[in-house]
Amino acid sequence: MQNGNALVLSGGGARAAYQVGVLLALKELLPPQSNPFSIISGTSAGAINAVSLASNSEDFQGGVEELSHLWQELTIDHVFRTSACDLLGGMYRFARSFFHEGVDYHRPLSLLDNSPLNAFLSKNIQFSKIQQNIDRGILRAVSVAALGYSSSNSVNFFQGTKDLEEWERFRRVGQSTTIGMEHLLASSAIPWIFPTVRIGQEYYGDGAMRQLAPISPVLHLGADRIFIIGVSGNRQAYTRRYKPKSKHPPSMAQMAGHLLNSAFVDSLESDIEHLERVNELMELVTDQENTPLRPVKTLIISPSKAIDKIAGRHVRYLPKTLRLFMRSSGATARRGGSVLSSYLLFVKPFVDELIELGFQDAMWEKESIEAFFQNPVTRNKK
């Protein structure tokens, strides 16, 4: 039986391993049930986690175990090619594009070749089970976000029940479709790093880019309560006032890391803040039956430790060729560029530490999690 609970999984490359730890804690805290989330939405690497869960939503506990196994098995070689030839080839294609108006006519431009990811996900995710779970009434919808490079729209591809309608807002579109491998690869195509993917008549890239309202899709799909797993540092840390000292100008990797954070982190943080303010406003409204707004309960679990600092300790586990590139661009803790590294650190020590951190953070919120799933939200009458 469907419920009004939605799960939102943000993007962040290898950082998405943190989400697995939180989900493992949910598996321990919640009573056995088919699926605590009838609506699942994901962006970038979070889209991979979302679709994996949706395909196993008939058995949430088993689906989380399978997702955990996927991440435990995952290595860099399962995500992208790491040889010196492949890395130099990517650089060469970028250089060659300068003589062709910035375009490579043979293949989409990217520094890394992520074709191994296609094979790995094809082996581990059964897309056909998504519709089966929808038809059985276990799942209402699953949504995957991607950026259309021609339209500049943030497109939320969703697969769900027949009553769900497509939507169109400023720079935001909801498009009904059958979710497939192309949607996952498009949603996780980090600009310049992984190649764009053609879907229909348009090329798409990472869903976190220009995603102005990451929570909006699940609201359109009918969510009453939203469980959000972020991959940024503890949100409370942003309220502290301090003046860090800079020993050197920002490195190339440090600047690139901030660009990625502005896409993967900042939009989600601001959207959560906006939703919280709407909920506060609804508490002050006496006649809630005649307002188009409705209260939406939320619970956010985000890392209690700085992931970029954790990444700085694990850069040494990268393949030698990639480690050399990271060091030369300043993607190290010493040069302040470990933020960039954290998106590409698909290495077991880093993944294991993030899973453990996610598990502990969720366990610390045990009472809040149990209350979130026990107390229903009263919807407005229409």
Coordinates of C-alpha atoms in Angstrom, one line a residue:
M1 CA 0.0 0.0 0.0
Q2 CA 1.4 3.4 -1.0
N3 CA 2.2 6.1 1.6
G4 CA 3.0 9.8 1.2
N5 CA 6.6 9.4 2.2
A6 CA 9.3 10.6 -0.2
L7 CA 13.0 10.0 -0.2
V8 CA 15.3 12.6 -1.7
L9 CA 18.9 11.6 -2.5
S10 CA 21.2 14.4 -3.6
G11 CA 24.2 14.1 -5.9
G12 CA 27.8 14.1 -5.1
G13 CA 29.8 11.4 -6.9
A14 CA 31.5 9.1 -4.5
R15 CA 30.0 11.1 -1.6
A16 CA 26.8 9.3 -2.2
A17 CA 28.2 6.3 -0.3
Y18 CA 27.1 8.3 2.8
Q19 CA 23.5 7.7 1.8
V20 CA 24.0 4.0 1.9
G21 CA 25.1 4.2 5.5
V22 CA 21.9 6.2 6.4
L23 CA 19.8 3.7 4.6
L24 CA 21.4 0.8 6.4
A25 CA 20.5 2.5 9.7
L26 CA 16.9 2.9 8.5
K27 CA 16.8 -0.8 7.8
E28 CA 17.7 -1.4 11.4
L29 CA 15.4 1.2 12.9
L30 CA 12.2 0.6 10.9
P31 CA 10.0 -2.5 11.3
P32 CA 10.0 -4.9 8.4
Q33 CA 7.9 -3.6 5.6
S34 CA 7.7 -3.7 1.9
N35 CA 8.6 0.0 1.3
P36 CA 8.7 3.0 3.6
F37 CA 9.0 5.4 0.6
S38 CA 6.4 5.4 -2.1
I39 CA 8.2 8.3 -3.9
I40 CA 12.0 8.2 -4.5
S41 CA 13.9 11.0 -6.2
G42 CA 17.6 11.1 -7.0
T43 CA 20.2 13.3 -8.6
S44 CA 23.6 12.4 -10.1
A45 CA 25.0 9.5 -8.0
G46 CA 21.9 9.8 -5.8
A47 CA 19.9 8.9 -8.9
I48 CA 21.7 5.6 -9.1
N49 CA 20.9 4.9 -5.4
A50 CA 17.3 6.0 -6.0
V51 CA 16.7 3.7 -9.0
S52 CA 18.4 0.8 -7.3
L53 CA 16.0 1.2 -4.3
A54 CA 13.0 1.6 -6.6
S55 CA 13.8 -1.6 -8.4
N56 CA 13.8 -3.4 -5.1
S57 CA 11.0 -1.5 -3.4
E58 CA 9.0 -4.7 -2.8
D59 CA 11.7 -5.6 -0.2
F60 CA 13.2 -2.5 1.4
Q61 CA 15.5 -4.4 3.7
G62 CA 16.8 -6.6 0.9
G63 CA 17.1 -3.6 -1.4
V64 CA 19.2 -1.7 1.0
E65 CA 21.4 -4.7 1.5
E66 CA 21.8 -5.1 -2.3
L67 CA 22.6 -1.4 -2.7
S68 CA 25.2 -1.7 0.1
H69 CA 26.7 -4.7 -1.7
L70 CA 26.9 -2.7 -4.9
W71 CA 28.9 0.0 -3.2
Q72 CA 31.1 -2.5 -1.4
E73 CA 31.9 -4.1 -4.8
L74 CA 32.4 -0.7 -6.6
T75 CA 35.9 0.3 -7.5
I76 CA 37.2 3.1 -9.7
D77 CA 37.7 0.7 -12.5
H78 CA 33.9 0.1 -12.4
V79 CA 33.3 3.8 -12.9
F80 CA 35.9 5.1 -15.4
R81 CA 39.0 4.1 -17.1
T82 CA 42.2 5.2 -15.3
S83 CA 45.1 4.3 -17.6
A84 CA 47.5 7.0 -18.6
C85 CA 46.4 6.5 -22.2
D86 CA 42.8 7.1 -21.4
L87 CA 43.6 10.2 -19.3
L88 CA 45.9 11.7 -21.9
G89 CA 43.3 10.8 -24.6
G90 CA 40.7 12.9 -22.8
M91 CA 43.1 15.8 -22.5
Y92 CA 43.9 15.5 -26.2
R93 CA 40.2 15.6 -27.2
F94 CA 39.8 18.8 -25.2
A95 CA 42.8 20.3 -26.9
R96 CA 41.6 19.2 -30.4
S97 CA 38.2 20.7 -29.8
F98 CA 39.7 24.2 -29.7
F99 CA 40.2 23.8 -33.5
H100 CA 36.6 22.8 -34.0
E101 CA 34.7 25.5 -32.2
G102 CA 34.9 23.6 -28.9
V103 CA 33.2 20.5 -30.2
D104 CA 34.4 16.9 -30.6
Y105 CA 32.3 15.5 -33.5
H106 CA 33.3 11.9 -32.8
R107 CA 32.0 11.7 -29.2
P108 CA 30.9 14.0 -26.3
L109 CA 33.8 15.8 -24.7
S110 CA 35.0 14.5 -21.3
L111 CA 38.2 14.1 -19.4
L112 CA 37.3 10.5 -18.3
D113 CA 35.7 7.6 -20.0
N114 CA 32.9 6.2 -17.8
S115 CA 31.8 3.4 -20.1
P116 CA 32.7 0.8 -17.4
L117 CA 29.9 2.4 -15.3
N118 CA 27.4 1.4 -18.0
A119 CA 28.4 -2.2 -17.8
F120 CA 28.5 -2.3 -14.0
L121 CA 25.0 -0.7 -13.5
S122 CA 23.5 -2.9 -16.3
K123 CA 24.7 -5.9 -14.3
N124 CA 23.4 -4.7 -10.9
I125 CA 20.1 -2.8 -11.6
Q126 CA 16.9 -4.5 -13.0
F127 CA 15.0 -1.6 -14.5
S128 CA 12.1 -3.8 -15.5
K129 CA 11.2 -4.3 -11.8
I130 CA 10.4 -0.6 -11.4
Q131 CA 7.2 -0.8 -13.4
Q132 CA 6.3 -4.1 -11.7
N133 CA 6.4 -2.5 -8.3
I134 CA 4.3 0.5 -9.6
D135 CA 1.7 -1.9 -11.0
R136 CA 1.6 -3.8 -7.7
G137 CA 0.9 -0.5 -5.8
I138 CA 4.2 -0.7 -3.9
L139 CA 5.8 2.3 -5.6
R140 CA 4.1 5.6 -6.7
A141 CA 7.0 7.1 -8.6
V142 CA 10.7 7.3 -9.0
S143 CA 12.4 10.5 -10.4
V144 CA 15.8 11.2 -11.9
A145 CA 17.0 14.7 -12.6
A146 CA 19.2 15.8 -15.5
L147 CA 20.2 19.1 -17.2
G148 CA 19.2 19.7 -20.9
Y149 CA 22.0 21.5 -22.5
S150 CA 20.0 22.9 -25.4
S151 CA 16.9 24.0 -23.4
S152 CA 18.8 24.9 -20.2
N153 CA 16.0 23.2 -18.3
S154 CA 16.3 21.0 -15.2
V155 CA 14.4 18.0 -16.4
N156 CA 13.0 15.5 -13.9
F157 CA 12.3 12.2 -15.7
F158 CA 9.8 10.2 -13.7
Q159 CA 8.2 6.9 -14.0
G160 CA 5.0 6.4 -11.9
T161 CA 1.3 5.7 -11.6
K162 CA -1.0 6.8 -14.4
D163 CA -2.6 9.6 -12.4
L164 CA 0.6 11.6 -12.2
E165 CA 0.8 14.5 -14.6
E166 CA 3.8 16.2 -16.2
W167 CA 4.6 19.7 -15.0
E168 CA 6.5 22.8 -16.3
R169 CA 7.8 25.7 -14.3
F170 CA 10.5 28.2 -14.9
R171 CA 13.6 26.2 -15.9
R172 CA 12.0 23.1 -14.3
V173 CA 10.2 20.3 -16.2
G174 CA 8.7 17.0 -15.1
Q175 CA 8.6 14.5 -18.0
S176 CA 6.9 11.1 -17.7
T177 CA 9.0 8.3 -19.2
T178 CA 10.4 4.8 -18.6
I179 CA 13.6 5.1 -16.6
G180 CA 16.5 3.4 -18.2
M181 CA 20.3 3.4 -18.2
E182 CA 20.6 6.5 -20.3
H183 CA 18.8 8.6 -17.6
L184 CA 21.3 7.4 -14.9
L185 CA 24.3 8.1 -17.1
A186 CA 22.9 11.5 -18.0
S187 CA 22.1 12.5 -14.4
S188 CA 25.6 11.5 -13.2
A189 CA 27.5 13.2 -16.2
I190 CA 29.6 15.7 -14.2
P191 CA 30.5 18.5 -16.6
W192 CA 33.9 18.1 -18.3
I193 CA 34.6 15.0 -16.3
F194 CA 32.0 12.5 -17.7
P195 CA 30.4 12.6 -21.2
T196 CA 26.9 14.0 -21.8
V197 CA 24.2 11.6 -22.9
R198 CA 21.7 12.0 -25.7
I199 CA 18.1 11.4 -24.8
G200 CA 15.6 12.0 -27.7
Q201 CA 16.7 15.2 -29.5
E202 CA 18.8 16.7 -26.7
Y203 CA 22.0 16.1 -24.8
Y204 CA 21.8 15.9 -21.0
G205 CA 24.3 16.3 -18.2
D206 CA 24.5 16.1 -14.5
G207 CA 21.2 16.8 -12.8
A208 CA 22.6 18.9 -10.1
M209 CA 23.5 21.7 -12.5
R210 CA 20.8 24.4 -12.5
Q211 CA 18.6 22.4 -10.2
L212 CA 17.0 25.3 -8.5
A213 CA 14.5 23.3 -6.4
P214 CA 15.7 19.7 -5.7
I215 CA 12.7 19.0 -3.4
S216 CA 10.2 20.2 -6.0
P217 CA 9.8 16.9 -7.9
V218 CA 8.6 14.9 -4.9
L219 CA 6.1 17.6 -4.1
H220 CA 4.7 17.4 -7.6
L221 CA 4.5 13.7 -7.2
G222 CA 2.4 14.0 -4.1
A223 CA 4.7 13.7 -1.1
D224 CA 3.4 14.6 2.4
R225 CA 6.6 13.8 4.2
I226 CA 10.2 14.1 2.9
F227 CA 13.2 12.3 4.1
I228 CA 16.3 14.0 2.8
I229 CA 19.9 12.6 2.8
G230 CA 22.4 15.3 1.9
V231 CA 26.1 14.9 1.3
S232 CA 27.4 18.2 2.5
G233 CA 28.9 19.0 5.9
N234 CA 26.7 19.5 9.0
R235 CA 24.2 22.3 8.1
Q236 CA 24.8 23.9 11.5
A237 CA 28.4 24.6 10.5
Y238 CA 27.4 27.2 8.0
T239 CA 26.0 29.4 10.7
R240 CA 29.3 29.8 12.5
R241 CA 31.2 33.0 11.8
Y242 CA 34.9 32.6 11.4
K243 CA 37.6 34.1 9.2
P244 CA 39.8 31.3 7.7
K245 CA 43.4 32.3 6.8
S246 CA 44.6 31.6 3.2
K247 CA 48.2 30.7 2.9
H248 CA 48.1 30.7 -0.9
P249 CA 45.8 31.6 -3.8
P250 CA 43.1 29.0 -4.6
S251 CA 44.3 26.1 -6.7
M252 CA 42.6 25.0 -9.9
A253 CA 41.1 22.0 -8.1
Q254 CA 40.0 24.2 -5.2
M255 CA 38.0 26.5 -7.5
A256 CA 36.6 23.5 -9.4
G257 CA 35.5 22.0 -6.1
H258 CA 33.6 25.1 -5.1
L259 CA 31.9 25.1 -8.5
L260 CA 30.7 21.5 -7.9
N261 CA 29.6 22.3 -4.4
S262 CA 27.5 25.2 -5.7
A263 CA 25.7 22.7 -7.9
F264 CA 25.5 19.7 -5.6
V265 CA 25.1 21.3 -2.2
D266 CA 24.0 25.0 -2.2
S267 CA 20.7 24.5 -4.1
L268 CA 19.5 21.7 -1.8
E269 CA 20.4 23.7 1.3
S270 CA 18.5 26.8 0.1
D271 CA 15.5 24.6 -1.0
I272 CA 15.3 23.0 2.5
E273 CA 15.4 26.4 4.1
H274 CA 12.6 27.6 1.8
L275 CA 10.4 24.6 2.7
E276 CA 11.0 25.1 6.4
R277 CA 9.9 28.7 6.1
V278 CA 6.7 27.7 4.3
N279 CA 6.0 25.2 7.1
E280 CA 6.4 27.9 9.7
L281 CA 4.1 30.1 7.7
M282 CA 1.4 27.4 7.6
E283 CA 1.5 27.2 11.3
L284 CA 0.4 30.8 11.5
V285 CA -2.4 30.4 9.0
T286 CA -5.8 29.9 10.8
D287 CA -7.8 28.9 7.7
Q288 CA -5.6 26.2 6.1
E289 CA -8.4 24.7 4.2
N290 CA -8.7 27.6 1.8
T291 CA -5.0 28.0 1.0
P292 CA -3.2 26.2 -1.9
L293 CA -0.3 25.5 0.4
R294 CA 0.0 22.4 2.6
P295 CA 2.4 21.5 5.4
V296 CA 5.1 19.1 4.5
K297 CA 7.1 17.3 7.2
T298 CA 10.8 16.9 6.6
L299 CA 13.7 15.2 8.2
I300 CA 17.3 15.9 7.0
I301 CA 20.3 13.7 7.7
S302 CA 23.6 15.1 6.6
P303 CA 27.3 14.4 7.5
S304 CA 28.4 15.4 10.9
K305 CA 32.0 15.5 9.6
A306 CA 33.5 17.4 6.7
I307 CA 33.7 15.0 3.8
D308 CA 36.4 17.0 2.0
K309 CA 38.7 16.5 5.0
I310 CA 38.0 12.7 5.0
A311 CA 38.7 12.7 1.2
G312 CA 42.1 14.4 1.9
R313 CA 43.2 11.4 3.9
H314 CA 42.3 8.9 1.1
V315 CA 43.6 10.6 -2.1
R316 CA 46.6 8.3 -1.8
Y317 CA 44.4 5.3 -2.7
L318 CA 43.7 6.7 -6.2
P319 CA 45.5 5.0 -9.1
K320 CA 48.9 6.5 -9.8
T321 CA 48.0 8.3 -13.0
L322 CA 44.9 9.9 -11.5
R323 CA 46.8 10.7 -8.3
L324 CA 49.4 12.5 -10.3
F325 CA 46.7 14.6 -12.1
M326 CA 45.0 15.4 -8.8
R327 CA 48.3 16.5 -7.3
S328 CA 49.3 18.7 -10.3
S329 CA 45.9 20.4 -10.2
G330 CA 46.0 21.0 -6.4
A331 CA 43.3 18.4 -5.5
T332 CA 44.9 17.6 -2.2
A333 CA 44.2 18.7 1.4
R334 CA 47.4 20.7 1.5
R335 CA 46.2 22.8 -1.4
G336 CA 42.6 23.0 -0.4
G337 CA 41.4 21.0 -3.4
S338 CA 40.3 17.8 -1.7
V339 CA 36.6 18.8 -2.4
L340 CA 37.2 17.8 -6.0
S341 CA 38.8 14.6 -5.0
S342 CA 35.8 13.6 -2.9
Y343 CA 33.6 13.4 -6.0
L344 CA 35.9 10.8 -7.7
L345 CA 37.1 8.8 -4.7
F346 CA 35.5 5.5 -5.6
V347 CA 38.0 3.6 -3.4
K348 CA 37.0 1.2 -0.7
P349 CA 38.6 3.0 2.4
F350 CA 36.8 6.2 1.5
V351 CA 33.5 4.5 0.7
D352 CA 33.6 2.4 3.9
E353 CA 34.3 5.4 6.1
L354 CA 31.4 7.3 4.5
I355 CA 29.0 4.4 4.9
E356 CA 30.0 4.1 8.6
L357 CA 29.6 7.9 9.1
G358 CA 26.1 7.8 7.5
F359 CA 25.1 4.8 9.7
Q360 CA 26.3 6.6 12.9
D361 CA 24.7 9.9 12.0
A362 CA 21.3 8.2 11.4
M363 CA 21.6 6.2 14.6
W364 CA 22.2 9.5 16.5
E365 CA 18.9 10.7 15.1
K366 CA 17.0 7.5 16.1
E367 CA 14.2 9.2 18.0
S368 CA 13.6 11.8 15.2
I369 CA 13.5 9.0 12.6
E370 CA 11.1 6.9 14.5
A371 CA 8.8 10.0 15.2
F372 CA 9.0 10.9 11.5
F373 CA 7.5 7.6 10.4
Q374 CA 5.0 7.3 13.2
N375 CA 3.3 10.7 13.1
P376 CA 1.2 11.3 10.0
V377 CA 0.8 14.6 8.3
T378 CA -2.8 16.0 8.0
R379 CA -3.5 17.3 4.5
N380 CA -5.8 20.1 3.7
K381 CA -9.3 19.2 2.5
K382 CA -10.2 20.3 -1.0

